[in-house]
Coordinates of C-alpha atoms in Angstrom, one line a residue:
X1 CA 58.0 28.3 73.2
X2 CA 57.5 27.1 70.1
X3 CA 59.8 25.6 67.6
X4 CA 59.8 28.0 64.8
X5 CA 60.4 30.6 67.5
X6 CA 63.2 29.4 69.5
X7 CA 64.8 28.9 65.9
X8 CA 67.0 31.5 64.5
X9 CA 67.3 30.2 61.1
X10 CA 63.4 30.0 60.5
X11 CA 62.3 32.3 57.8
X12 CA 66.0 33.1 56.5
X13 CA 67.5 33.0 53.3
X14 CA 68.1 29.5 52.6
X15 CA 66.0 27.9 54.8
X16 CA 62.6 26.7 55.1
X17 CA 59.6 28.6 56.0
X18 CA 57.7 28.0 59.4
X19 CA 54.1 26.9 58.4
X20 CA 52.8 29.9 59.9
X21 CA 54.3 32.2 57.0
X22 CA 52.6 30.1 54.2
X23 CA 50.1 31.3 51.9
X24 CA 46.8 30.6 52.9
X25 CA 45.7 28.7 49.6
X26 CA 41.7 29.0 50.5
X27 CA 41.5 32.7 51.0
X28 CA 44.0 32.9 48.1
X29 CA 41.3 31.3 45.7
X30 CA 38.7 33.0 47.2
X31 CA 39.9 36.0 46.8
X32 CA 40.6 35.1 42.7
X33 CA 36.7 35.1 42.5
X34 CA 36.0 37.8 45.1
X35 CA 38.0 40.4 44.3
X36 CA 37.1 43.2 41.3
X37 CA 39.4 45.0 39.7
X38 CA 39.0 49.2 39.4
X39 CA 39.9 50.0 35.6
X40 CA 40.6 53.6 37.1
X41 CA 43.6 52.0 39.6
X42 CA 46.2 51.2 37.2
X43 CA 47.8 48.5 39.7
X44 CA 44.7 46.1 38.6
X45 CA 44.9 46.7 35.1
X46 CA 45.7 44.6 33.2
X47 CA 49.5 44.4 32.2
X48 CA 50.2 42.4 29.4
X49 CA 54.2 42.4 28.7
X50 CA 56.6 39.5 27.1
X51 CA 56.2 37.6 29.8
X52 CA 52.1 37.7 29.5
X53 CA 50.4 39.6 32.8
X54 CA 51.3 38.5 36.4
X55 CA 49.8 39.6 39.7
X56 CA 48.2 38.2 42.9
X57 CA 44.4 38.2 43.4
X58 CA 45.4 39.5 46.9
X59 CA 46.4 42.5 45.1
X60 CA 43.0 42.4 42.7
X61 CA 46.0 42.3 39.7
X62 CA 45.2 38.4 39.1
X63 CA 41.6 37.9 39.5
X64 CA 38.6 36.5 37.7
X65 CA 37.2 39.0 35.5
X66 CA 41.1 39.5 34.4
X67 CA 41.5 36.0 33.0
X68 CA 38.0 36.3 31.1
X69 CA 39.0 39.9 29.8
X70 CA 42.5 38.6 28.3
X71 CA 41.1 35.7 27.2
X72 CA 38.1 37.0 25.0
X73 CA 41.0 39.7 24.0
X74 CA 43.2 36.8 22.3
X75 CA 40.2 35.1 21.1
X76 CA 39.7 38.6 18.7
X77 CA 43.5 39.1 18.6
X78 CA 43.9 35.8 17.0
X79 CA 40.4 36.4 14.5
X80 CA 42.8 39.8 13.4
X81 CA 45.4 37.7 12.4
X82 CA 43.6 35.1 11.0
X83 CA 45.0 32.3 13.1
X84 CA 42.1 29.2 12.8
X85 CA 43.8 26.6 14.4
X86 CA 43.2 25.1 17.4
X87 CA 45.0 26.8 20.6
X88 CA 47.1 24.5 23.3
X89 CA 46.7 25.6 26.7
X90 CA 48.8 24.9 29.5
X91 CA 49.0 25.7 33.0
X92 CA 51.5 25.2 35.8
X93 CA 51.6 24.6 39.8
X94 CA 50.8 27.6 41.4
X95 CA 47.3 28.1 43.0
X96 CA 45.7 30.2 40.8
X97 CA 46.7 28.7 37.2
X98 CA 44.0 25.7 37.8
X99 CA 41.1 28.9 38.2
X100 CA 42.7 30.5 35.5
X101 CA 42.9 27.6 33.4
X102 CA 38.7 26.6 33.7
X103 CA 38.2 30.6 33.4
X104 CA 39.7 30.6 30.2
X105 CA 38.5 27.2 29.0
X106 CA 34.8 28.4 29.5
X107 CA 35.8 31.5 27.3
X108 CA 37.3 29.7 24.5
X109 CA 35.0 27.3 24.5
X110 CA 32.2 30.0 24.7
X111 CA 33.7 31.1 21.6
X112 CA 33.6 27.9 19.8
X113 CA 37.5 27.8 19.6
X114 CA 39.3 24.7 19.0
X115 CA 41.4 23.8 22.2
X116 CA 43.9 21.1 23.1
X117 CA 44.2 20.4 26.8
X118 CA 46.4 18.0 28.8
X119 CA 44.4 14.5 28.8
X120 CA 44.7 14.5 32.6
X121 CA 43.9 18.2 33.2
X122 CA 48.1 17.6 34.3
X123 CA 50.5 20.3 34.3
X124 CA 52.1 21.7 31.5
X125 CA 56.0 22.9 31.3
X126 CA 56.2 26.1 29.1
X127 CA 58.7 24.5 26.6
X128 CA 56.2 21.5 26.0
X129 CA 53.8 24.1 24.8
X130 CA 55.8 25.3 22.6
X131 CA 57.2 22.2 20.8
X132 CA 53.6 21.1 21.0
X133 CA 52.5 24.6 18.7
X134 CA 56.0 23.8 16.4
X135 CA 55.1 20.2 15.9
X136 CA 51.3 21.1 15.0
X137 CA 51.9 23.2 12.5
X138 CA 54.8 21.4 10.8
X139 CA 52.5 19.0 10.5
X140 CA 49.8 21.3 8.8
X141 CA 51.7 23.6 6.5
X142 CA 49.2 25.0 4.5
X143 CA 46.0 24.4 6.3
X144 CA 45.1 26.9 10.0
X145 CA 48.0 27.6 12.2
X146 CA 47.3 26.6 16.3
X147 CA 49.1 29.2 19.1
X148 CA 49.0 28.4 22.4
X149 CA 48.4 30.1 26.3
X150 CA 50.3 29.2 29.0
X151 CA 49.5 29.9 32.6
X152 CA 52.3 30.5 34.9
X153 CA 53.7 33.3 36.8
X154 CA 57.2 31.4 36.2
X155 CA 59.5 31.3 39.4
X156 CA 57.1 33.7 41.3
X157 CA 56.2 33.6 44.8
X158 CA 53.0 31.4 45.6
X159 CA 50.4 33.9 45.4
X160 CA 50.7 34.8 42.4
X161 CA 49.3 33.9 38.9
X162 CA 50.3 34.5 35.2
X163 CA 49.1 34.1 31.7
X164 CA 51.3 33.9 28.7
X165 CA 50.1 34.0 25.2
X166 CA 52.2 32.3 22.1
X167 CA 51.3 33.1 18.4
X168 CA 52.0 30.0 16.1
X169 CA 56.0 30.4 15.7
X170 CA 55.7 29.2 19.0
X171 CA 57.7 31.9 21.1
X172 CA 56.9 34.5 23.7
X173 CA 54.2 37.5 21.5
X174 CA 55.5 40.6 20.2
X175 CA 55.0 44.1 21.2
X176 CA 52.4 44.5 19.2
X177 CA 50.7 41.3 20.2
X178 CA 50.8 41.9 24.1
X179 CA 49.7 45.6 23.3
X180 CA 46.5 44.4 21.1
X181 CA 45.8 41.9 24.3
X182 CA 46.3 44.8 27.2
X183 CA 44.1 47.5 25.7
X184 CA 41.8 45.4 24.5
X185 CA 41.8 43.2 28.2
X186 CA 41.5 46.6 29.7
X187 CA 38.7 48.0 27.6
X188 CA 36.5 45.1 28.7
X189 CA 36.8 45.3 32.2
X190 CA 36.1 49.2 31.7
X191 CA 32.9 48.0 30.0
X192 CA 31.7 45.7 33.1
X193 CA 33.0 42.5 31.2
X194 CA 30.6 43.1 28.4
X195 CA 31.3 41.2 25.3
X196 CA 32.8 38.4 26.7
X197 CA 31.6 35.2 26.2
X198 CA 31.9 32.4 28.5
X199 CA 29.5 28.5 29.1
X200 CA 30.1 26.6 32.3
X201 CA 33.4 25.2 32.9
X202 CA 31.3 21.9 32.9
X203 CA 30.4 22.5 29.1
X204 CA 33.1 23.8 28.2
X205 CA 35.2 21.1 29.0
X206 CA 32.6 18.6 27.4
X207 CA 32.0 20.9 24.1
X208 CA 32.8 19.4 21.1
X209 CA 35.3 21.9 20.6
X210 CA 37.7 20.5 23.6
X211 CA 40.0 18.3 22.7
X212 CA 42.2 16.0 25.0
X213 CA 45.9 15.9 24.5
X214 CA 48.7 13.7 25.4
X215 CA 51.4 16.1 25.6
X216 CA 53.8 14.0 27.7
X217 CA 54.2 11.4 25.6
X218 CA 54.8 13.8 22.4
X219 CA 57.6 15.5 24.0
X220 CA 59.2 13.1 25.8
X221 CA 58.8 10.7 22.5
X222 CA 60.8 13.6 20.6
X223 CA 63.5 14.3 23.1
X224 CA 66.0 11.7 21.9
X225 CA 66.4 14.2 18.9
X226 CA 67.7 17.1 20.7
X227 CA 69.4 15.1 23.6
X228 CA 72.1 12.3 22.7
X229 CA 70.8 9.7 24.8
X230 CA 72.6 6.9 23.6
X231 CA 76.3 8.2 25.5
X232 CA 74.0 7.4 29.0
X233 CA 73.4 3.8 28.0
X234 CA 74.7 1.4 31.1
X235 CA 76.4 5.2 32.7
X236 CA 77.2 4.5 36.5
X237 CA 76.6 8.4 37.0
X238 CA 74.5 9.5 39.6
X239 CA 72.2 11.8 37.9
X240 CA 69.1 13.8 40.2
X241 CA 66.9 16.3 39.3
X242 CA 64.2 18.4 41.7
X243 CA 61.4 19.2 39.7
X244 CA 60.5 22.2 42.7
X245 CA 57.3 21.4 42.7
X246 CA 56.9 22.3 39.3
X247 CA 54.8 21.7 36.0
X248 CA 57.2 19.1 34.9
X249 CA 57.0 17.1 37.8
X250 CA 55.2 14.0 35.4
X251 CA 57.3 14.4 33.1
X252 CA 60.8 13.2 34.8
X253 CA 59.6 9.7 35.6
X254 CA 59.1 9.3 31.7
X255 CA 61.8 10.0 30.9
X256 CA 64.2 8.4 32.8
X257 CA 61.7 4.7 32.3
X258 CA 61.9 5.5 28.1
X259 CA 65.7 6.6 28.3
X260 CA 66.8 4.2 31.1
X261 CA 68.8 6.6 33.0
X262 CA 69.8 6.4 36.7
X263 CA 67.9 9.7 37.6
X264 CA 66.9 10.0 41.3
X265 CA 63.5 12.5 40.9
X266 CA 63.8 14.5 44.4
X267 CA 60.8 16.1 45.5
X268 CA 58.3 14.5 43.6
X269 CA 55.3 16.0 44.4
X270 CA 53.2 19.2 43.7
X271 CA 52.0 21.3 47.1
X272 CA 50.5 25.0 46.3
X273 CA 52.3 26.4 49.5
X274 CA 55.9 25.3 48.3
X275 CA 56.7 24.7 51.6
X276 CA 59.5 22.5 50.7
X277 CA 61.5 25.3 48.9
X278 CA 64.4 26.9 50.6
X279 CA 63.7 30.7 51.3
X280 CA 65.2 32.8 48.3
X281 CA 67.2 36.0 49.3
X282 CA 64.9 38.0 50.5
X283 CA 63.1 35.2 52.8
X284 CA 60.2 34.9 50.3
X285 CA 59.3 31.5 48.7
X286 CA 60.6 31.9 45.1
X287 CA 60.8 28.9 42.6
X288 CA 64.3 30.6 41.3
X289 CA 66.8 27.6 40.2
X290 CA 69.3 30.0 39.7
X291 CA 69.0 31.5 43.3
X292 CA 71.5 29.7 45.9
X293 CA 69.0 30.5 48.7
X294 CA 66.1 28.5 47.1
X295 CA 68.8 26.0 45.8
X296 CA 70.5 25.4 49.4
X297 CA 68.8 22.0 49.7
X298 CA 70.4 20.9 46.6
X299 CA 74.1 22.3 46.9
X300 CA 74.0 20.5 50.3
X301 CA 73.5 17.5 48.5
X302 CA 75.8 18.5 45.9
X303 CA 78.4 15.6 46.6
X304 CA 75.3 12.6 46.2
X305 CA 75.3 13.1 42.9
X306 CA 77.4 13.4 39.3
X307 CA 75.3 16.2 38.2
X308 CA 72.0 16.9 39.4
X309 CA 70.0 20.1 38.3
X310 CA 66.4 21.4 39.1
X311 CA 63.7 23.8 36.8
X312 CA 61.5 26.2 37.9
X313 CA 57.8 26.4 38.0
X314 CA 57.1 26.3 34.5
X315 CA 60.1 24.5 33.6
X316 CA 61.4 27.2 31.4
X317 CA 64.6 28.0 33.5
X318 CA 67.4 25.7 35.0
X319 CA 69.9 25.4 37.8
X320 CA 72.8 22.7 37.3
X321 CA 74.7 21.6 40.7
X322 CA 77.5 19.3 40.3
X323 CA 80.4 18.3 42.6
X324 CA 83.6 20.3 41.3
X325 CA 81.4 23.4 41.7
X326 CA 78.1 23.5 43.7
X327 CA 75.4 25.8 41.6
X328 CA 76.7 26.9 38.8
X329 CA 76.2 30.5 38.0
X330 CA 73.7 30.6 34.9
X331 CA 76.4 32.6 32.5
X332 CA 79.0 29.7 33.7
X333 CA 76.5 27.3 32.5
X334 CA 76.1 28.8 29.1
X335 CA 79.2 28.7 28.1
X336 CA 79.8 25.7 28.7
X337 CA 76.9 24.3 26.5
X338 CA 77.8 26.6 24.0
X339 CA 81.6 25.1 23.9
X340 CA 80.3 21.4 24.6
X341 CA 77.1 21.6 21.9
X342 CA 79.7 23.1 19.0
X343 CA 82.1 20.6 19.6
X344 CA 79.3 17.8 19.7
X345 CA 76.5 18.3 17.0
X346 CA 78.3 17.2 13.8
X347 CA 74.9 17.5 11.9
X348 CA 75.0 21.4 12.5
X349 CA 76.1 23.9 9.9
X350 CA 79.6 25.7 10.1
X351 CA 77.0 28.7 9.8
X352 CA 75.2 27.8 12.7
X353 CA 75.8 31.0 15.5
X354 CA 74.9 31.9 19.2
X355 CA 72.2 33.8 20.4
X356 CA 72.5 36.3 24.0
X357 CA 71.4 39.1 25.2
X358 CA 73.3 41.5 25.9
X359 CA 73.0 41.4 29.8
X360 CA 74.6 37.6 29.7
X361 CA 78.3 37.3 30.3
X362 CA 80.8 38.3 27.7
X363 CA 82.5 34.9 28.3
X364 CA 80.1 33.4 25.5
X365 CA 81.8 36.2 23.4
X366 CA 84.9 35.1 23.9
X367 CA 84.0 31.8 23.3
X368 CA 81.9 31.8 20.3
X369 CA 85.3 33.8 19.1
X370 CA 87.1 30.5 19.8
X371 CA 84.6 28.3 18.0
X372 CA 84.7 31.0 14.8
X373 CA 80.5 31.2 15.2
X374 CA 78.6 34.1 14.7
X375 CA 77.1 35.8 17.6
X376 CA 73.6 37.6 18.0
X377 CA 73.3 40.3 20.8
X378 CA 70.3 41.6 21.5
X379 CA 68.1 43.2 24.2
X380 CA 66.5 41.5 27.2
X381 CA 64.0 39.3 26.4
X382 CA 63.2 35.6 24.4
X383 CA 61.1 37.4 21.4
X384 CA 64.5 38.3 20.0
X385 CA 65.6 34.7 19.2
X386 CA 62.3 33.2 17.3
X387 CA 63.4 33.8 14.0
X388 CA 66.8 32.8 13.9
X389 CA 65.5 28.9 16.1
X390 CA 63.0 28.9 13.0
X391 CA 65.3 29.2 10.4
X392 CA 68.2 27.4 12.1
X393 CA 70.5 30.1 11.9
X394 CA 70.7 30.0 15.4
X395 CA 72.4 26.7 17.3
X396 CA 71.8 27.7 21.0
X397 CA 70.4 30.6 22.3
X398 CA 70.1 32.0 26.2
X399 CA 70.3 34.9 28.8
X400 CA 71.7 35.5 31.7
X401 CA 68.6 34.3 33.9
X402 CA 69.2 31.2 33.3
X403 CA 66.6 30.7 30.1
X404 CA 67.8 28.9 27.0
X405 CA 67.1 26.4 24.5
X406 CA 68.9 25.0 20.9
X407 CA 68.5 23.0 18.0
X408 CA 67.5 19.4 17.6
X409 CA 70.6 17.2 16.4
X410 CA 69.9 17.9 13.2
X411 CA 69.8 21.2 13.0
X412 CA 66.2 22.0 13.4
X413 CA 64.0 23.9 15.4
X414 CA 63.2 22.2 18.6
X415 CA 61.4 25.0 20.7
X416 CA 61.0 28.7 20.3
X417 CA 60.7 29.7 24.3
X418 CA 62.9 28.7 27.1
X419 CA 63.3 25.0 27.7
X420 CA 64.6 24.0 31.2
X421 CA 64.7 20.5 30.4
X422 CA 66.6 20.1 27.6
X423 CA 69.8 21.7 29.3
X424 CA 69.3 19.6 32.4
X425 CA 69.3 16.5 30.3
X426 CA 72.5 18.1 28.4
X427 CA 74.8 18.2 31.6
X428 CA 74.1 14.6 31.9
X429 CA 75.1 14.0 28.3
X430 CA 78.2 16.1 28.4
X431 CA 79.2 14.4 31.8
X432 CA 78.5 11.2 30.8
X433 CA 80.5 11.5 26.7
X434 CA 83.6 14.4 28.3
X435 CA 84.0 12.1 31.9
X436 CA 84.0 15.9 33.4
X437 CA 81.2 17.9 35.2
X438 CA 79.9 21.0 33.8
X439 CA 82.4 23.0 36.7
X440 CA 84.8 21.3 35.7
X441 CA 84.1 21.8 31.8
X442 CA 83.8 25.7 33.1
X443 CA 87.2 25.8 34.8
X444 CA 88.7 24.8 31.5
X445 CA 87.2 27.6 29.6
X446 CA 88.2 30.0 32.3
X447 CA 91.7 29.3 31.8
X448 CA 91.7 29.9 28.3
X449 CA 89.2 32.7 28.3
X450 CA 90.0 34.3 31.6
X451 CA 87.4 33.9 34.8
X452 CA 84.4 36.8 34.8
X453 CA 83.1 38.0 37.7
X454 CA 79.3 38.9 37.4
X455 CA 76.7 40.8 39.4
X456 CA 73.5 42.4 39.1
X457 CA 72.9 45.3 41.4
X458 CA 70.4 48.1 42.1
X459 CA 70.4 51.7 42.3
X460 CA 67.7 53.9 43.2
X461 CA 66.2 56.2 40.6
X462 CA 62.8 58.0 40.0
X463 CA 59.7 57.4 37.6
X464 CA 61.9 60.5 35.7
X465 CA 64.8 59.4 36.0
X466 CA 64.3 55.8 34.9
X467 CA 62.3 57.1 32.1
X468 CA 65.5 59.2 30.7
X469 CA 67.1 56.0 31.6
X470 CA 65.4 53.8 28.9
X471 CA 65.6 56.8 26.3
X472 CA 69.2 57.8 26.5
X473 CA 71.7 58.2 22.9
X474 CA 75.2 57.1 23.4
X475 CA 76.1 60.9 22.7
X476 CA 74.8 61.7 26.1
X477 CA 77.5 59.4 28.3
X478 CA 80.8 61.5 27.5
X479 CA 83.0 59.5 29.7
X480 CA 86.4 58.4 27.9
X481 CA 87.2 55.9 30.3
X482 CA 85.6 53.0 33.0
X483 CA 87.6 51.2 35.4
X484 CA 91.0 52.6 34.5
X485 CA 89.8 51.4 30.7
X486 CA 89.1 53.3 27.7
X487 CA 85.6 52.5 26.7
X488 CA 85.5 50.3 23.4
X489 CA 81.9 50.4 23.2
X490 CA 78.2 52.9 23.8
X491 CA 75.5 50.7 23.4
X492 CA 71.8 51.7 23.4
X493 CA 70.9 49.8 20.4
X494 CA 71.3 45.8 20.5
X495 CA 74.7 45.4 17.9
X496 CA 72.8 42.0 16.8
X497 CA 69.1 43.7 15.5
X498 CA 69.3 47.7 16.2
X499 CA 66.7 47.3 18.5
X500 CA 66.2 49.6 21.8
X501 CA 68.0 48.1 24.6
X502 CA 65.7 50.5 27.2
X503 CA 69.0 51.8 28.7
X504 CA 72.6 51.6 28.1
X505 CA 75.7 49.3 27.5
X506 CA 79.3 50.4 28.2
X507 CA 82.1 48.0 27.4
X508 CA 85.7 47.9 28.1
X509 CA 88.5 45.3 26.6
X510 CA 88.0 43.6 30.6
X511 CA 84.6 44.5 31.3
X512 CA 81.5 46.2 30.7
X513 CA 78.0 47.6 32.6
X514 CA 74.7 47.7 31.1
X515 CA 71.7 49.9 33.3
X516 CA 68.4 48.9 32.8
X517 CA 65.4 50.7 34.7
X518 CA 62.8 48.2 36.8
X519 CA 59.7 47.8 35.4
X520 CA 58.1 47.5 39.1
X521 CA 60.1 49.4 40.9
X522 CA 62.1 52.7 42.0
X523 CA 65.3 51.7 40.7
X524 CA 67.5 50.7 37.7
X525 CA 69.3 47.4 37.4
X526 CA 73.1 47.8 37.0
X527 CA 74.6 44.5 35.2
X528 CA 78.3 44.4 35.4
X529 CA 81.5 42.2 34.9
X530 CA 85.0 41.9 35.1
X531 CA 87.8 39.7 33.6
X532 CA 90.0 41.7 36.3
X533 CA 89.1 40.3 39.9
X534 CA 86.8 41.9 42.4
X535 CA 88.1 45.1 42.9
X536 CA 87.7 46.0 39.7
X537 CA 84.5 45.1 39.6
X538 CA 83.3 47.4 42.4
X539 CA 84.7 50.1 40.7
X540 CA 82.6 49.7 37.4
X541 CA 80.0 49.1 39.4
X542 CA 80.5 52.6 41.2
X543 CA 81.6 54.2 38.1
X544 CA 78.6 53.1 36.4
X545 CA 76.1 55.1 39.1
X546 CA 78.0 57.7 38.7
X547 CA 78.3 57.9 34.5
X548 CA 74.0 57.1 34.7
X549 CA 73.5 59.5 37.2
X550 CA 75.3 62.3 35.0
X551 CA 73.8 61.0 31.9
X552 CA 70.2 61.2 33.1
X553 CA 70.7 64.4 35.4

């Protein structure tokens, strides 16, 4: 009998894989090429939302003739806009983003667009792409803006792929953007791929219009202005960090040999299988540093380090573990940069606010409240926060998965998208200057704020039902009360921008539910949280099905 069989643990949450279960990188490639999508099977169509189109060319919804359809789509979205500048593009560690990445090189090039690539045809975090598009253009005001794609399916399994498109302010595209991209993608495909352009990937990576770029070195140059290095001079913390196999995984050396800091890099290598990852909860390989199940090799090790935290694929998310608490839950986590980055940014404006959506806990309420800063709600999704980095009105913005980014030291824009770096590098800083660990640093705001207890659950629904779901006016829920609680508070408009929140928010004075249907599935995501203990919780939670259920009868 065989190890992984006589092995009850193998292929459970939290565990690692038996080699067996691992993608099957050759056919997965193969199939990239192989594989054609139907235009008529919307499955393979292309699907081009804020967080750019994902799929698995198992599934013909990642394949070939996608990537040159979407790419000849942004090279005309970007001639409609009249954005002349050269375009950044990116790509992470899954299998399919190097494919992706020559496929849309030979279209861009084909096109005789100016492109900036990684010097070492490396791997590119997310956030570097967009301080890389930020730090272009500040540097061009006046003459043709750049944008930027960025290849990544973020904390997906391994099979799939994605591809992200950024317009020049540097964050995730618009509506209106990713709509232009879709129907346009779509309409090529439809046409047999005529009208797209494409040269060999060998001339296209030697055209004159590819350019080499050294975007290591230009972020990690540039970090000492967001992160306050100088409190980590001679520290005697153990610091760690677990790149997951991830874009960033060249990044970490740098900067712990330019900023001297004791940072143990675990895990530094890049394997398409991810067979080093802990199963996530539903025993698939996911790259999700929020997850306890794919973070079960860290939290074991929790007590080896001071604080130690990982990022996922793309290096847009973050997971901190530290010894008062384990894994802290991503809302935790918030607030406590929120409280720490208030207290510890003297060159930031008294007008400076926060930036959520209104999914993430309403601890950084109750916070922000303490610090007298304005706070932004608004619906799911990064978009929402562009303006406000840009402008500096906003000092740190995040939701609840575990995304967020803020403000360089003095006061300016530092990205537009998420950045899982910086907030790494911040739990060090706040360790190193408070002598307390971010669980620590939570437990204190706890017992001034009270101690939320958060969960995300689902709830079956139909196409119909989910589509009265994300339609819904607050005149439709006629409930008084939630919990035992009069309700304070109908949401299905953002409070922070009046923008559709695709479901509905009720609040209470001790705790709230927000319903959201999927996008993928037969169901509808029920948010919910109490300042009131467990029991309470569970009955929001059942309340809530019950007060959606009524409302979209």
């Amino acid at each position: 009998m065989s190890t992984a069989a006589s092995d009850p643990l193998v292929n459970t949450p939290g565990h690692l894989p038996s080699p067996d279960t691992l993608v099957n990188i050759p056919r997965l490639v193969t199939a990239f090429y192989a594989n054609h999508p139907d235009p008529d099977v919307p499955a393979q169509r292309v699907s081009f939302g804020t967080s750019g189109h994902r799929g698995s060319a198992f599934n013909t919804s990642f394949n070939y003739a996608h990537i040159l359809a979407i790419t000849q789509a942004i090279v005309e979205f970007r001639v409609s806009q009249g954005t002349a500048g050269p375009i950044f593009l990116a790509q992470d560690t899954h299998a399919l983003s190097e494919p992706a990445f020559t496929t849309a090189l030979e279209v861009l090039a084909a096109n005789n667009v100016e492109v900036f690539i990684d010097e070492k045809l490396g791997y590119t975090p997310t956030p570097v792409l967009s301080h890389a598009i930020l730090t272009y253009n500040a540097a061009n005001i006046g003459k043709p803006q750049s944008d930027g794609i960025v290849i990544t399916p973020s904390h997906n399994p391994p099979e799939d792929g994605g591809f992200k498109y950024n317009p020049p302010n540097g964050g995730p595209a618009d509506t209106t953007a990713t709509k232009w991209i879709q129907d346009r993608a779509n309409e090529l495909i439809a046409a047999k791929l005529q009208g797209i352009k494409r040269l060999s990937y060998a001339k296209a990576l030697n055209a004159s219009t590819t350019h080499r770029h050294d975007f290591i070195t230009a972020y990690v140059n540039d970090l000492a202005n967001v992160i306050d290095f100088s409190v980590l001079a001679g520290t005697s913390l153990k610091l760690a960090v677990d790149p997951l196999g991830g874009a960033g995984v060249h990044y970490w050396p740098r900067i712990a040999e330019q900023y001297k800091l004791p940072l143990a890099i675990l895990n530094p290598y890049v394997d398409p299988t991810f067979r080093f990852m802990t199963l996530d909860w539903d025993s698939r390989i996911r790259m999700d540093c929020s997850s306890p199940f794919a973070m079960a090799s860290m939290i074991a090790n929790k007590d080896a380090y001071d604080v130690a935290w990982a990022c996922d694929t793309d290096h847009d998310r973050h997971g901190i573990v530290c010894k008062s608490a384990g894994l802290l839950n991503p809302n935790h986590y918030l607030a406590v940069c929120i409280q720490y980055l208030f207290t510890h940014r003297p060159e930031w404006s008294a007008k400076v606010g926060i930036g959520k959506t209104l999914v993430s806990s309403s601890i950084i309420d109750r916070v922000a409240k303490g610090l007298n800063r304005p706070m932004l709600e608004v619906p799911v999704g990064f978009k929402w926060f562009v303006d406000g980095l840009i402008d500096g009105t906003l000092g740190f913005v995040g939701e609840e998965s575990a995304g967020a980014t803020f403000l360089r030291r003095n006061g300016q824009v530092w990205t537009t998208d998420k950045d899982g770096l910086i907030p790494g590098l911040l739990s060090a800083e706040m360790t190193a200057r408070t002598g307390k660990d971010p669980g620590q640093l939570y437990t204190e705001l706890t017992a001034k704020y009270g101690a939320p207890i958060y969960q995300r659950i689902d709830a079956e629904a139909t196409k119909e039902q989910k589509a009265k779901l994300a339609k819904l006016s607050a005149a439709q829920v006629t409930a008084k009360t939630l919990a035992g609680e009069p309700i304070t508070a109908i949401l299905t408009e953002a409070p922070g921008n009046h923008a559709p929140i695709g479901g509905l928010k009720v609040s209470t004075q001790n705790g709230w539910f927000a319903a959201r249907p999927s996008g993928t599935e037969d169901v509808y995501k029920i948010y919910a949280e109490s300042f009131n203990g467990e029991a309470h919780l569970k009955q929001i939670q059942t309340e809530a099905k019950a007060l959606v259920a009524s409302a979209i009868a």
